[in-house]
Short mmCIF file of C-alpha atoms in Angstrom, two decimals:
data_model
loop_
_atom_site.label_atom_id
_atom_site.label_comp_id
_atom_site.label_asym_id
_atom_site.label_seq_id
_atom_site.Cartn_x
_atom_site.Cartn_y
_atom_site.Cartn_z
CA MET A 526 -12.55 69.26 7.75
CA ASN A 527 -9.05 67.84 8.23
CA LEU A 528 -5.83 69.28 6.85
CA ASN A 529 -5.45 66.72 4.05
CA ALA A 530 -8.92 67.52 2.74
CA ILE A 531 -8.02 71.20 2.65
CA LYS A 532 -4.81 70.44 0.75
CA ILE A 533 -6.68 68.32 -1.78
CA GLY A 534 -9.17 71.16 -2.24
CA ILE A 535 -6.33 73.63 -2.88
CA ILE A 536 -4.77 71.35 -5.51
CA ILE A 537 -8.11 70.86 -7.29
CA PHE A 538 -8.81 74.59 -7.16
CA LEU A 539 -5.38 75.47 -8.62
CA LEU A 540 -5.75 72.87 -11.36
CA ALA A 541 -9.21 74.19 -12.26
CA ALA A 542 -7.98 77.80 -12.18
CA VAL A 543 -5.12 77.00 -14.56
CA VAL A 544 -7.54 75.21 -16.92
CA VAL A 545 -9.79 78.27 -16.95
CA ILE A 546 -6.86 80.61 -17.61
CA HIS A 547 -5.65 78.24 -20.31
CA HIS A 548 -8.94 78.62 -22.19
CA LEU A 549 -9.08 82.41 -22.00
CA PRO A 550 -8.65 84.20 -25.34
CA ILE A 551 -5.27 85.80 -24.63
CA HIS A 552 -3.30 87.26 -27.53
CA GLY A 553 0.33 87.98 -28.10
CA PHE A 554 3.14 86.29 -26.20
CA LEU A 555 0.87 84.93 -23.51
CA GLY A 556 -1.55 83.80 -26.20
CA LYS A 557 1.02 81.20 -27.23
CA HIS A 558 0.38 79.55 -23.88
CA ILE A 559 3.92 79.91 -22.65
CA LEU A 560 2.59 81.09 -19.27
CA HIS A 561 -0.41 78.78 -19.33
CA ARG A 562 1.58 75.60 -19.53
CA GLU A 563 4.03 76.67 -16.84
CA LEU A 564 1.14 77.29 -14.45
CA PHE A 565 0.24 73.60 -14.62
CA PHE A 566 3.45 72.78 -12.75
CA PHE A 567 2.19 74.47 -9.56
CA PRO A 568 -0.56 71.96 -8.67
CA ILE A 569 1.70 69.08 -9.78
CA VAL A 570 4.55 70.12 -7.47
CA MET A 571 2.19 70.90 -4.60
CA ALA A 572 0.59 67.46 -4.92
CA ALA A 573 4.05 65.86 -4.80
CA LEU A 574 5.21 67.84 -1.78
CA TRP A 575 2.03 67.22 0.18
CA PHE A 576 1.11 63.66 -0.82
CA GLY A 577 4.02 62.09 -2.70
CA LEU A 578 4.47 60.25 -6.00
CA LYS A 579 0.99 58.80 -6.50
CA ALA A 580 -0.82 62.12 -6.01
CA SER A 581 1.66 64.00 -8.21
CA LEU A 582 1.17 61.51 -11.05
CA ILE A 583 -2.61 61.74 -10.79
CA THR A 584 -2.38 65.55 -10.94
CA ALA A 585 0.09 65.41 -13.85
CA VAL A 586 -2.15 63.06 -15.84
CA SER A 587 -5.12 65.34 -15.17
CA ALA A 588 -3.14 68.38 -16.28
CA SER A 589 -1.97 66.50 -19.39
CA ILE A 590 -5.55 65.62 -20.35
CA PHE A 591 -6.78 69.19 -19.95
CA TYR A 592 -3.75 70.60 -21.76
CA ALA A 593 -3.93 68.14 -24.68
CA GLN A 594 -7.72 68.38 -24.95
CA PHE A 595 -7.54 72.12 -25.51
CA PHE A 596 -5.13 71.80 -28.44
CA TYR A 597 -7.03 68.87 -29.88
CA HIS A 598 -10.07 71.14 -30.31
CA ASN A 599 -8.23 74.39 -30.92
CA ILE A 600 -5.14 73.29 -32.83
CA ASP A 601 -3.37 75.92 -34.83
CA SER A 602 -0.44 74.34 -36.60
CA SER A 603 1.02 77.73 -37.43
CA ARG A 604 1.49 78.49 -33.77
CA ILE A 605 2.08 75.15 -32.11
CA SER A 606 2.54 71.55 -33.22
CA ILE A 607 1.40 68.21 -31.89
CA ALA A 608 5.05 67.42 -31.08
CA VAL A 609 5.33 70.49 -28.86
CA VAL A 610 2.15 69.53 -27.03
CA GLY A 611 3.47 65.99 -26.53
CA LEU A 612 6.75 67.36 -25.24
CA GLN A 613 4.95 69.56 -22.74
CA VAL A 614 2.75 66.69 -21.55
CA THR A 615 5.90 64.60 -21.10
CA GLY A 616 7.37 67.43 -19.05
CA PHE A 617 4.35 67.43 -16.73
CA ASN A 618 4.74 63.73 -16.01
CA LEU A 619 8.52 63.83 -15.69
CA MET A 620 8.19 66.62 -13.15
CA ALA A 621 5.62 64.55 -11.25
CA LEU A 622 7.88 61.48 -11.30
CA LEU A 623 10.98 63.32 -10.20
CA THR A 624 9.38 65.43 -7.47
CA GLY A 625 7.15 62.63 -6.19
CA TRP A 626 10.04 60.15 -6.09
CA MET A 627 12.22 62.57 -4.15
CA VAL A 628 9.46 63.28 -1.64
CA ASN A 629 8.71 59.57 -1.20
CA ARG A 630 12.39 58.85 -0.70
CA GLN A 631 12.73 61.55 1.94
CA ARG A 632 9.62 60.29 3.73
CA ARG A 633 10.91 56.72 3.71
CA GLN A 634 14.27 57.83 5.10
CA ARG A 635 12.50 59.86 7.78
CA ARG A 636 10.33 56.86 8.74
CA GLU A 637 13.40 54.63 8.92
CA ARG A 638 15.23 57.21 11.03
CA ASP A 639 12.24 57.61 13.34
CA PHE A 640 11.91 53.84 13.62
CA LEU A 641 15.61 53.52 14.44
CA ASN A 642 15.38 56.32 16.99
CA GLU A 643 12.36 54.73 18.62
CA THR A 644 13.80 51.21 18.58
CA PHE A 645 17.28 52.24 19.69
CA GLY A 646 15.73 54.39 22.38
CA LYS A 647 14.31 51.26 24.00
CA TYR A 648 17.81 50.06 24.81
CA VAL A 649 19.76 53.22 25.62
CA SER A 650 19.07 56.60 27.12
CA LYS A 651 18.17 59.46 24.78
CA ALA A 652 21.57 61.10 25.30
CA VAL A 653 23.47 57.92 24.38
CA ARG A 654 21.20 57.27 21.41
CA ASP A 655 21.69 60.77 20.01
CA GLU A 656 25.47 60.52 20.35
CA ILE A 657 25.59 57.22 18.47
CA LEU A 658 23.14 58.20 15.73
CA GLY A 659 24.89 61.55 15.37
CA GLY A 660 28.10 59.75 14.43
CA ARG A 661 30.03 61.25 17.35
CA VAL A 662 31.26 57.90 18.66
CA THR A 663 32.95 55.00 16.90
CA LEU A 664 31.55 51.48 16.84
CA ASN A 665 34.53 49.98 14.97
CA GLY A 666 36.53 49.07 18.07
CA GLU A 667 38.23 50.99 20.85
CA LEU A 668 39.85 50.31 24.22
CA LYS A 669 37.81 51.94 26.97
CA GLU A 670 37.61 51.94 30.74
CA VAL A 671 34.05 51.09 31.71
CA THR A 672 31.98 49.63 34.49
CA VAL A 673 30.24 46.39 33.58
CA LEU A 674 27.05 45.25 35.31
CA PHE A 675 25.63 41.75 35.35
CA SER A 676 22.27 40.90 36.88
CA ASP A 677 20.84 37.40 37.22
CA LEU A 678 17.57 36.07 38.60
CA ARG A 679 17.74 33.46 41.33
CA ASP A 680 15.98 30.09 41.01
CA PHE A 681 14.43 31.15 37.72
CA THR A 682 15.00 27.72 36.16
CA ARG A 683 12.73 26.17 38.78
CA LEU A 684 10.14 28.87 38.11
CA VAL A 685 10.23 28.05 34.39
CA GLU A 686 9.68 24.37 35.11
CA THR A 687 6.63 25.01 37.31
CA THR A 688 4.97 27.91 35.47
CA PRO A 689 3.06 27.96 32.14
CA PRO A 690 5.17 29.43 29.30
CA ARG A 691 2.90 32.43 28.72
CA GLU A 692 3.19 33.41 32.37
CA VAL A 693 6.97 32.95 32.30
CA VAL A 694 7.19 35.40 29.41
CA THR A 695 5.03 37.90 31.29
CA ILE A 696 7.21 37.66 34.38
CA ILE A 697 10.57 37.93 32.61
CA ASN A 698 9.41 40.79 30.39
CA THR A 699 8.07 42.69 33.40
CA TYR A 700 11.41 42.26 35.14
CA PHE A 701 13.53 43.17 32.09
CA LYS A 702 11.43 46.27 31.36
CA SER A 703 11.83 47.65 34.86
CA MET A 704 15.56 46.87 35.11
CA THR A 705 16.26 48.36 31.69
CA GLU A 706 14.53 51.58 32.68
CA ALA A 707 16.75 51.79 35.76
CA ILE A 708 19.91 51.25 33.69
CA ASN A 709 18.88 53.75 31.02
CA ALA A 710 18.03 56.36 33.64
CA HIS A 711 21.67 56.25 34.80
CA HIS A 712 23.25 56.52 31.33
CA GLY A 713 23.88 52.80 30.97
CA LEU A 714 23.54 50.61 27.90
CA VAL A 715 21.88 47.20 28.03
CA LEU A 716 24.07 45.02 25.83
CA GLN A 717 22.09 41.82 25.88
CA PHE A 718 19.64 39.58 27.69
CA ILE A 719 21.04 36.09 28.20
CA GLY A 720 18.26 33.86 29.44
CA ASP A 721 17.31 35.55 32.72
CA GLU A 722 20.55 37.55 32.87
CA ILE A 723 21.21 41.19 31.94
CA GLU A 724 24.57 42.52 30.75
CA ALA A 725 25.00 46.30 30.78
CA VAL A 726 27.83 48.80 30.49
CA PHE A 727 28.44 52.31 31.79
CA GLY A 728 30.98 54.39 29.86
CA ALA A 729 30.58 52.93 26.37
CA PRO A 730 30.01 53.63 23.57
CA VAL A 731 29.77 57.20 24.92
CA ALA A 732 32.40 58.19 27.48
CA LEU A 733 30.85 58.81 30.89
CA GLU A 734 32.51 60.56 33.80
CA HIS A 735 32.16 58.80 37.16
CA HIS A 736 30.74 55.71 35.45
CA GLN A 737 31.34 53.70 38.64
CA GLN A 738 28.94 55.93 40.54
CA TRP A 739 26.33 55.81 37.80
CA ALA A 740 26.56 52.01 37.71
CA VAL A 741 26.17 51.66 41.49
CA ASP A 742 23.24 54.09 41.48
CA ALA A 743 21.64 52.00 38.73
CA ALA A 744 22.13 48.84 40.79
CA LEU A 745 20.51 50.52 43.81
CA GLU A 746 17.55 51.59 41.71
CA MET A 747 17.29 48.06 40.31
CA ARG A 748 17.02 46.85 43.90
CA THR A 749 14.21 49.33 44.57
CA ARG A 750 12.43 48.53 41.33
CA LEU A 751 12.58 44.81 42.06
CA SER A 752 10.46 45.42 45.14
CA ARG A 753 7.88 47.18 42.96
CA VAL A 754 7.99 44.39 40.39
CA ASN A 755 7.41 41.82 43.13
CA LEU A 756 4.44 43.80 44.40
CA ASP A 757 2.91 43.78 40.90
CA LEU A 758 3.65 40.07 40.49
CA ALA A 759 2.11 39.29 43.87
CA ASN A 760 -1.09 41.05 42.80
CA GLN A 761 -1.15 38.73 39.79
CA GLY A 762 -0.58 35.66 41.94
CA PHE A 763 3.09 35.10 41.08
CA GLN A 764 5.96 34.33 43.44
CA PRO A 765 8.46 37.14 44.20
CA LEU A 766 11.75 37.35 42.32
CA GLN A 767 15.27 37.65 43.67
CA HIS A 768 18.35 38.71 41.78
CA GLY A 769 22.07 39.20 42.21
CA ILE A 770 24.01 42.12 40.71
CA GLY A 771 27.77 42.23 40.14
CA LEU A 772 29.84 45.27 39.12
CA HIS A 773 33.44 45.59 38.00
CA THR A 774 35.50 48.40 36.45
CA GLY A 775 38.33 47.90 33.97
CA LYS A 776 39.52 48.05 30.38
CA VAL A 777 37.51 46.42 27.59
CA VAL A 778 37.52 46.34 23.81
CA ALA A 779 34.15 47.78 22.76
CA ALA A 780 33.00 47.31 19.18
CA ASN A 781 30.38 46.05 16.76
CA ILE A 782 31.10 42.32 16.68
CA GLY A 783 29.52 39.54 14.64
CA SER A 784 29.08 38.42 11.05
CA THR A 785 28.10 40.27 7.89
CA GLN A 786 24.52 39.13 8.49
CA ARG A 787 24.28 40.19 12.12
CA LEU A 788 26.23 42.59 14.31
CA SER A 789 25.86 43.53 17.95
CA TYR A 790 27.64 46.04 20.12
CA ALA A 791 29.68 43.97 22.57
CA LEU A 792 32.51 44.12 25.09
CA VAL A 793 35.52 41.82 25.06
CA GLY A 794 38.07 41.41 27.84
CA GLU A 795 38.80 40.11 31.29
CA THR A 796 36.72 42.87 32.87
CA VAL A 797 33.55 41.33 31.46
CA ASN A 798 34.42 37.88 32.80
CA ILE A 799 35.22 39.25 36.25
CA ALA A 800 31.93 41.17 36.43
CA SER A 801 30.05 37.99 35.57
CA ARG A 802 31.92 36.01 38.23
CA ILE A 803 31.22 38.72 40.83
CA GLN A 804 27.51 38.48 40.06
CA GLU A 805 27.63 34.72 40.64
CA LEU A 806 29.34 35.19 44.02
CA ASN A 807 26.18 36.80 45.40
CA LYS A 808 24.93 33.24 45.92
CA ASP A 809 27.90 32.42 48.19
CA PHE A 810 27.61 35.57 50.29
CA ASP A 811 23.79 35.71 50.40
CA SER A 812 23.93 39.25 48.99
CA ASP A 813 22.21 41.05 46.13
CA ILE A 814 24.78 43.69 45.09
CA LEU A 815 28.52 43.03 45.02
CA ILE A 816 31.12 45.46 43.68
CA SER A 817 34.84 45.15 43.15
CA ALA A 818 37.51 47.34 44.72
CA ALA A 819 37.97 49.02 41.32
CA VAL A 820 34.35 50.15 41.39
CA ARG A 821 34.59 51.33 45.00
CA GLN A 822 37.66 53.45 44.23
CA GLY A 823 35.72 55.39 41.59
CA LEU A 824 32.70 56.28 43.74
CA GLU A 825 31.95 59.95 44.25
CA ARG A 826 30.01 59.66 47.48
CA CYS A 827 29.92 57.47 50.53
CA ILE A 828 27.74 54.37 50.26
CA GLU A 829 27.20 51.94 53.11
CA MET A 830 28.95 48.68 52.35
CA HIS A 831 31.10 46.13 54.09
CA PRO A 832 34.22 44.39 52.81
CA LEU A 833 34.34 40.67 52.20
CA PRO A 834 37.29 38.33 52.54
CA PRO A 835 39.46 38.17 49.38
CA VAL A 836 37.91 35.66 47.01
CA PRO A 837 39.98 33.49 44.66
CA VAL A 838 38.34 33.26 41.25
CA LYS A 839 39.12 30.73 38.57
CA GLY A 840 41.12 32.27 35.76
CA ILE A 841 42.13 35.34 37.82
CA LEU A 842 45.63 35.46 39.33
CA GLU A 843 44.90 37.71 42.29
CA PRO A 844 41.99 37.14 44.70
CA LEU A 845 39.18 39.64 44.29
CA ASN A 846 38.51 42.25 46.94
CA LEU A 847 34.76 42.62 47.03
CA PHE A 848 32.27 44.78 48.88
CA SER A 849 28.63 44.05 49.60
CA ILE A 850 26.30 47.04 49.53
CA ASN A 851 24.10 47.07 52.60
CA PRO A 852 20.44 46.19 52.01
CA THR A 853 19.31 49.39 53.71
CA THR A 854 21.32 51.64 51.36
#
């Protein structure tokens, strides 16, 4: 017997017990059924707390029928009137409505909160999610120093043109799932998927110490995970994937941005543009992870990398000093 069946049995038993007590020949104060009618509220409230509005109304209607039926056959106008009985029956149903509505409302809010937690948890780590949902960070706009990560698949357009759509979706979702897990594991936030590109941030909306190190560690894990993804894809008969990752540290404006119909948490500023350009430069240097000097300066431990010649970038006054992380790192 499951728990709900036991609860239903308890409610029925209480309702039956009150009906029996209600019909006992009790004299004096209790004989006026002051206590009897109050006892009917117990099964009504229990039904509401355990099962919600529908069950509480069913119990209230049942209690009303039993209560009214007794006075219909045993009416004594000198002690109680039809109006009093009607008022009491109304009280039963009002109690059921109020309690059941409150319980249903709380359950709906809990389901919505759980759904939000579960959905939000797919995009951020548990720690970041809890900070945001707990109201301990602002989403209305703030200037923050962060590390921005861009990742882009190589030759994916050609793959799309030569692969059935269903298989393309399988491949891209497999890749995104694995890369997102790597980013989340290092306290990053995936901001958006743009075609076959991933944009992520470390240090927003929740401040993160040593965000440069966390971002580089995430990029290294993404490299490792890509090998595993390619192994899985090879077992399914698909060609291996290659990607390029670019990292840059700087100031951004971080906020909920959009229209009244749709908002998204986004970053605005030159730092974002530079990170995207760095990711694209992987093609020129035949590399898979490039970081800026600003990222390198914030690292907490030594990582094998080699410097590249300063690179002029359109829209940026000073050439970028970049470093390529060794493939064996």
